[in-house]
Coordinates of C-alpha atoms and ligand atoms in Angstrom, one line a residue:
M277 CA -6.6 4.5 17.5
S278 CA -10.2 5.5 18.2
S279 CA -12.4 2.8 17.5
K280 CA -14.9 5.1 16.2
Y281 CA -16.0 5.9 12.9
L282 CA -14.6 10.0 12.3
K283 CA -16.2 11.7 10.4
A284 CA -13.9 13.7 7.6
K285 CA -14.3 16.0 4.8
V286 CA -13.0 15.3 1.5
A287 CA -10.5 18.9 0.0
S288 CA -10.1 16.8 -3.7
N289 CA -10.6 13.9 -5.5
E290 CA -8.5 14.0 -9.0
K291 CA -8.1 10.8 -11.2
I292 CA -4.9 10.4 -12.0
A293 CA -4.8 7.9 -14.7
E294 CA -7.0 5.7 -16.1
G295 CA -9.0 3.9 -12.9
I296 CA -7.2 5.3 -10.8
Y297 CA -7.4 8.1 -8.4
R298 CA -5.7 10.1 -5.5
M299 CA -8.2 11.5 -2.8
V300 CA -7.2 13.7 0.2
V301 CA -9.4 13.9 3.3
E302 CA -9.2 17.1 5.6
G303 CA -7.9 16.7 8.9
D304 CA -4.6 16.3 11.4
Y305 CA -3.4 12.5 10.6
S306 CA -0.5 11.4 12.8
A307 CA 0.3 6.7 12.1
N308 CA 3.1 4.4 11.0
P309 CA 4.3 4.7 7.1
G310 CA 2.3 1.3 6.1
Q311 CA -1.0 1.3 7.9
F312 CA -4.4 1.5 6.8
Y313 CA -7.7 3.4 7.3
M314 CA -11.1 1.5 7.3
L315 CA -13.0 4.1 5.0
R316 CA -16.4 4.2 4.0
A317 CA -18.5 7.0 2.2
W318 CA -21.6 5.2 2.5
G319 CA -25.1 4.6 4.5
V320 CA -26.2 0.6 5.1
E321 CA -24.8 -0.2 1.1
P322 CA -22.3 -1.8 0.7
F323 CA -22.0 -3.8 4.2
L324 CA -18.1 -3.3 4.4
S325 CA -15.9 -0.6 5.1
R326 CA -13.1 -0.6 2.8
P327 CA -9.2 -1.3 3.7
I328 CA -6.9 1.6 2.2
S329 CA -3.1 2.2 2.5
I330 CA -2.1 5.8 4.1
H331 CA -0.5 7.3 0.6
G332 CA 0.8 10.8 2.1
I333 CA 0.1 12.7 5.1
T334 CA 0.6 16.2 4.5
D335 CA -0.9 20.5 6.3
A336 CA -3.9 19.8 4.3
G337 CA -4.7 16.1 5.3
I338 CA -4.1 12.9 4.4
E339 CA -4.0 11.4 0.9
F340 CA -4.7 8.0 -0.4
L341 CA -4.5 6.4 -3.4
Y342 CA -7.0 3.8 -4.8
E343 CA -8.3 1.5 -7.9
V344 CA -11.3 1.5 -8.8
R345 CA -11.8 -2.5 -8.5
G346 CA -15.8 -2.7 -7.4
T347 CA -18.8 -1.4 -5.9
G348 CA -16.9 0.7 -3.2
T349 CA -14.1 2.3 -4.5
E350 CA -16.6 2.7 -8.1
I351 CA -18.4 5.2 -5.1
F352 CA -14.6 6.7 -3.3
S353 CA -14.0 7.5 -7.2
K354 CA -17.4 9.8 -7.3
L355 CA -17.0 12.0 -3.8
K356 CA -16.2 15.5 -4.9
A357 CA -14.7 18.2 -1.9
G358 CA -16.9 19.2 0.4
D359 CA -18.2 15.4 0.3
E360 CA -18.2 13.9 3.8
L361 CA -16.8 10.7 4.9
E362 CA -15.6 7.9 7.5
L363 CA -12.5 6.6 8.9
L364 CA -11.2 4.5 11.0
G365 CA -8.1 4.6 12.1
P366 CA -4.6 4.3 11.6
V367 CA -4.8 0.5 11.6
G368 CA -2.3 -2.1 11.4
N369 CA 1.4 -2.2 12.0
G370 CA 3.1 0.0 9.5
F371 CA 6.8 -0.7 8.6
D372 CA 9.5 -0.5 10.8
L373 CA 11.0 2.1 9.5
E374 CA 14.3 1.8 12.8
T375 CA 15.3 -1.3 11.5
I376 CA 15.1 -0.8 8.0
K377 CA 18.9 1.5 6.7
G378 CA 21.3 0.5 4.6
K379 CA 20.7 0.0 1.1
V380 CA 16.6 -0.5 0.9
A381 CA 15.0 -1.7 -2.8
V382 CA 11.0 -0.7 -2.9
V383 CA 9.6 -2.9 -5.1
V384 CA 5.8 -2.8 -6.0
G385 CA 3.3 -3.9 -8.8
G386 CA 0.5 -1.3 -9.4
I387 CA -1.5 0.1 -6.8
G388 CA 1.0 -1.5 -4.6
I389 CA 2.5 1.4 -4.8
A390 CA -0.1 3.2 -2.6
P391 CA 1.2 2.7 0.9
M392 CA 4.9 3.7 -0.6
Y393 CA 5.0 6.8 -0.6
E394 CA 4.6 8.1 2.8
V395 CA 7.4 4.8 3.7
M396 CA 10.3 5.9 1.3
K397 CA 9.4 9.7 3.3
H398 CA 10.4 8.5 6.4
I399 CA 12.9 6.2 4.9
K400 CA 16.3 8.3 6.6
D401 CA 20.4 8.2 5.9
S402 CA 19.9 5.5 3.5
T403 CA 20.2 4.6 -0.4
V404 CA 16.5 3.6 -1.7
D405 CA 16.6 2.2 -5.0
F406 CA 12.9 2.0 -6.1
Y407 CA 11.5 -0.3 -8.6
A408 CA 8.0 -0.3 -9.7
G409 CA 6.3 -2.2 -12.4
F410 CA 3.0 -1.4 -14.1
R411 CA 0.7 -3.0 -16.8
D412 CA 0.6 -0.1 -19.5
E413 CA 0.2 3.3 -17.9
V414 CA 2.7 4.1 -15.3
Y415 CA 1.3 6.4 -12.3
S416 CA 2.7 8.0 -9.4
V417 CA 6.6 8.2 -10.3
D418 CA 7.0 11.3 -10.7
Y419 CA 6.6 12.8 -6.7
M420 CA 7.8 9.3 -5.4
K421 CA 11.8 10.2 -7.4
E422 CA 11.9 13.5 -4.5
Y423 CA 13.0 10.4 -1.8
A424 CA 14.2 7.9 -4.2
D425 CA 18.1 7.4 -5.5
N426 CA 17.4 5.5 -8.4
V427 CA 14.0 5.4 -10.0
I428 CA 13.7 1.7 -11.7
I429 CA 10.2 1.0 -14.0
S430 CA 8.9 -2.1 -15.7
T431 CA 5.6 -2.4 -18.1
E432 CA 4.6 -5.1 -19.3
S433 CA 3.6 -3.5 -22.9
G434 CA 6.8 -2.0 -22.8
S435 CA 5.4 1.5 -23.1
V436 CA 7.9 2.9 -20.4
G437 CA 11.0 1.2 -19.5
H438 CA 11.7 -2.0 -19.0
K439 CA 9.6 -4.5 -20.7
G440 CA 8.8 -7.7 -18.5
Y441 CA 8.0 -7.8 -14.7
V442 CA 9.2 -5.4 -12.2
V443 CA 11.3 -8.3 -10.7
E444 CA 13.7 -9.2 -13.8
Q445 CA 15.1 -5.4 -12.9
L446 CA 16.1 -7.1 -8.9
D447 CA 19.2 -8.2 -7.9
A448 CA 18.7 -9.3 -4.4
S449 CA 22.0 -9.9 -3.3
K450 CA 22.7 -5.5 -3.4
Y451 CA 20.5 -4.4 -0.5
D452 CA 20.5 -5.0 2.8
Y453 CA 16.6 -4.4 3.1
I454 CA 13.5 -5.2 0.5
L455 CA 10.1 -3.6 1.0
S456 CA 7.4 -4.9 -1.5
C457 CA 3.6 -3.9 -2.2
G458 CA 1.7 -5.5 -4.5
P459 CA 0.2 -8.6 -6.8
T460 CA 0.7 -11.7 -4.5
P461 CA 2.7 -13.7 -7.5
M462 CA 5.2 -10.8 -7.3
M463 CA 5.6 -10.6 -3.6
K464 CA 6.3 -14.0 -3.7
V465 CA 8.8 -13.8 -6.0
V466 CA 10.5 -11.0 -4.5
K467 CA 10.2 -13.3 -1.0
E468 CA 11.8 -16.1 -2.3
M469 CA 15.0 -13.6 -4.1
G470 CA 15.5 -12.3 -1.1
E471 CA 15.3 -15.7 0.8
K472 CA 18.1 -16.9 -2.1
V473 CA 20.1 -14.4 -0.7
G474 CA 19.5 -13.8 2.8
T475 CA 18.2 -10.3 2.5
P476 CA 15.2 -9.5 4.6
V477 CA 12.1 -9.0 2.9
Y478 CA 8.9 -7.3 3.9
V479 CA 6.0 -7.8 2.0
S480 CA 2.6 -5.6 2.9
L481 CA 0.0 -8.0 2.4
E482 CA -3.8 -7.4 1.0
S483 CA -6.8 -9.7 2.8
H484 CA -11.0 -8.9 2.4
M485 CA -11.5 -7.3 5.5
A486 CA -14.8 -6.8 7.8
C487 CA -14.1 -5.3 11.4
G488 CA -9.9 -4.3 10.3
V489 CA -9.5 -4.2 14.1
G490 CA -8.9 -7.7 14.9
A491 CA -12.1 -8.7 16.0
C492 CA -13.5 -10.9 13.3
L493 CA -10.6 -13.0 11.9
G494 CA -12.0 -12.6 8.7
C495 CA -8.3 -11.9 6.9
T496 CA -5.9 -14.2 8.7
C497 CA -3.1 -15.5 6.9
N498 CA -0.5 -18.4 7.5
T499 CA 2.6 -17.6 9.8
K500 CA 5.6 -19.2 11.6
K501 CA 3.4 -18.5 14.4
G502 CA 0.4 -19.8 13.3
K503 CA -2.6 -18.0 11.8
E504 CA -2.2 -14.4 12.1
R505 CA -4.7 -11.4 11.0
V506 CA -3.3 -8.9 8.2
C507 CA -5.2 -6.0 10.0
K508 CA -3.5 -6.5 13.1
E509 CA -0.2 -8.6 13.5
G510 CA 0.7 -7.3 9.5
P511 CA -0.3 -5.7 6.7
V512 CA 3.4 -5.6 6.8
F513 CA 5.2 -9.1 7.4
L514 CA 9.4 -10.4 7.4
G515 CA 8.3 -12.4 4.3
E516 CA 10.5 -15.7 5.6
D517 CA 7.0 -15.4 8.4
V518 CA 4.8 -15.2 6.3
S519 CA 3.0 -17.8 4.0
L520 CA 2.4 -16.5 0.2
D521 CA 1.0 -19.6 -0.9
D522 CA -3.1 -19.5 -0.9
Ligands
LIG83 C1 -4.3 -3.1 4.0 C2 -5.3 -2.9 3.3 C3 -4.5 -1.6 2.2 C4 -5.3 -1.5 0.9 N1 -4.8 -0.2 0.1 C5 -5.3 -0.2 -1.3 C6 -5.0 1.1 -1.5 O1 -3.7 1.9 -0.5 N2 -5.2 1.5 -2.7 C7 -6.1 0.7 -3.6 O2 -6.6 1.0 -4.3 N3 -6.7 -0.1 -3.0 C8 -6.3 -1.2 -1.8 N4 -6.5 -1.8 -0.8 C9 -7.2 -3.3 -1.2 C10 -8.8 -2.8 -1.2 O3 -8.6 -2.7 -0.5 C11 -9.3 -2.8 -2.3 O4 -9.5 -2.9 -3.7 C12 -11.0 -2.9 -1.9 O5 -11.2 -3.2 -0.7 C13 -11.7 -3.1 -3.3 O6 -13.4 -2.7 -2.6 P1 -14.1 -2.6 -3.6 O7 -15.4 -2.5 -3.3 O8 -13.7 -1.6 -4.9 O9 -14.5 -4.1 -4.5 P2 -15.2 -5.0 -4.1 O10 -16.7 -5.1 -4.7 O11 -15.7 -5.3 -2.8 O12 -14.5 -6.6 -5.1 C14 -14.0 -5.7 -6.4 C15 -12.9 -7.5 -6.8 O13 -11.6 -7.3 -5.7 C16 -11.2 -8.2 -5.2 N5 -10.9 -7.8 -3.8 C17 -11.7 -7.1 -3.0 N6 -10.7 -6.6 -1.7 C18 -9.9 -7.0 -2.5 C19 -8.7 -7.3 -1.2 N7 -8.4 -6.6 -0.4 N8 -7.7 -8.0 -1.7 C20 -8.0 -8.6 -3.1 N9 -8.7 -8.3 -3.9 C21 -9.4 -7.6 -3.6 C22 -13.0 -8.6 -5.3 O14 -12.3 -10.5 -4.9 C23 -13.6 -8.5 -6.6 O15 -13.3 -10.0 -7.4 C24 -6.3 -2.8 0.2 C25 -6.3 -3.7 0.8 C26 -5.7 -4.0 2.0 C27 -6.0 -5.3 2.9
LIG84 S1 -11.0 -7.8 9.2 FE1 -11.7 -8.6 10.8 S2 -9.7 -9.2 12.1 FE2 -8.9 -8.7 10.6

């Protein structure tokens, strides 16, 4: 990874659901699925760049799927084709797809779906059941189906699929590996379900980040080895190694 921010041009930036955007940035990229980039599209304010997962890498460039939460993502949502932004990455470890094989469950909640498109594309010689949970509106699932053997959808409102939480649909004992990304309480339930039946669960963590390159220690989490940096040793951890308690 270059330690310098690179400038690149937005190829497209599309609203795909309420508050959810898919942005394609021009250029040639290669990365480990599950890694992310630090992005900025501003000069001084806001001070910090924002970590956004790699959603997909194609011939057209790199895709990011993001939810507008505050100032930074609001600025991203206003970008148009031809606008410039700066990227640093790829950052973090990503998923170890040499190890993850067999019967695999991918369990996501909301915008936790973002890294899993590129991840599922690279899971080979395996059966992949994709469990996706949303509050109400369902997004991105259609093209995810390309890489999933089964798709199981839940919405809290009951508008699509099972009414309730995505974990209510999951039987962890059916799987060799489970990969999860989404709200921490959801990943905590998935991790505990896996631990009960001895199925390894990989979680992709979120944390507030300042430098994104392991220097500021602003993003640490508690693991069996002590404090580790989500931006450097993570964002992907083996569930049993990491604490998801506050
Ligand atoms: C490794 C990693 C990968 C990520 N990938 C994606 C992605 O692919 N798509 C996506 O939409 N988001 C992703 N995020 C989350 C994204 O970085 C934050 O939503 C974003 O930084 C918010 O910036 P903002 O300026 O819009 O909001 P801010 O104004 O900074 O914050 C708005 C609200 O969101 C909360 N918040 C901000 N950042 C985080 C965070 N990292 N974790 C939890 N709460 C936060 C704040 O506490 C505040 O309540 C990722 C985070 C990490 C650490
Ligand atoms: S964000 Fe600085 S060490 Fe992780």
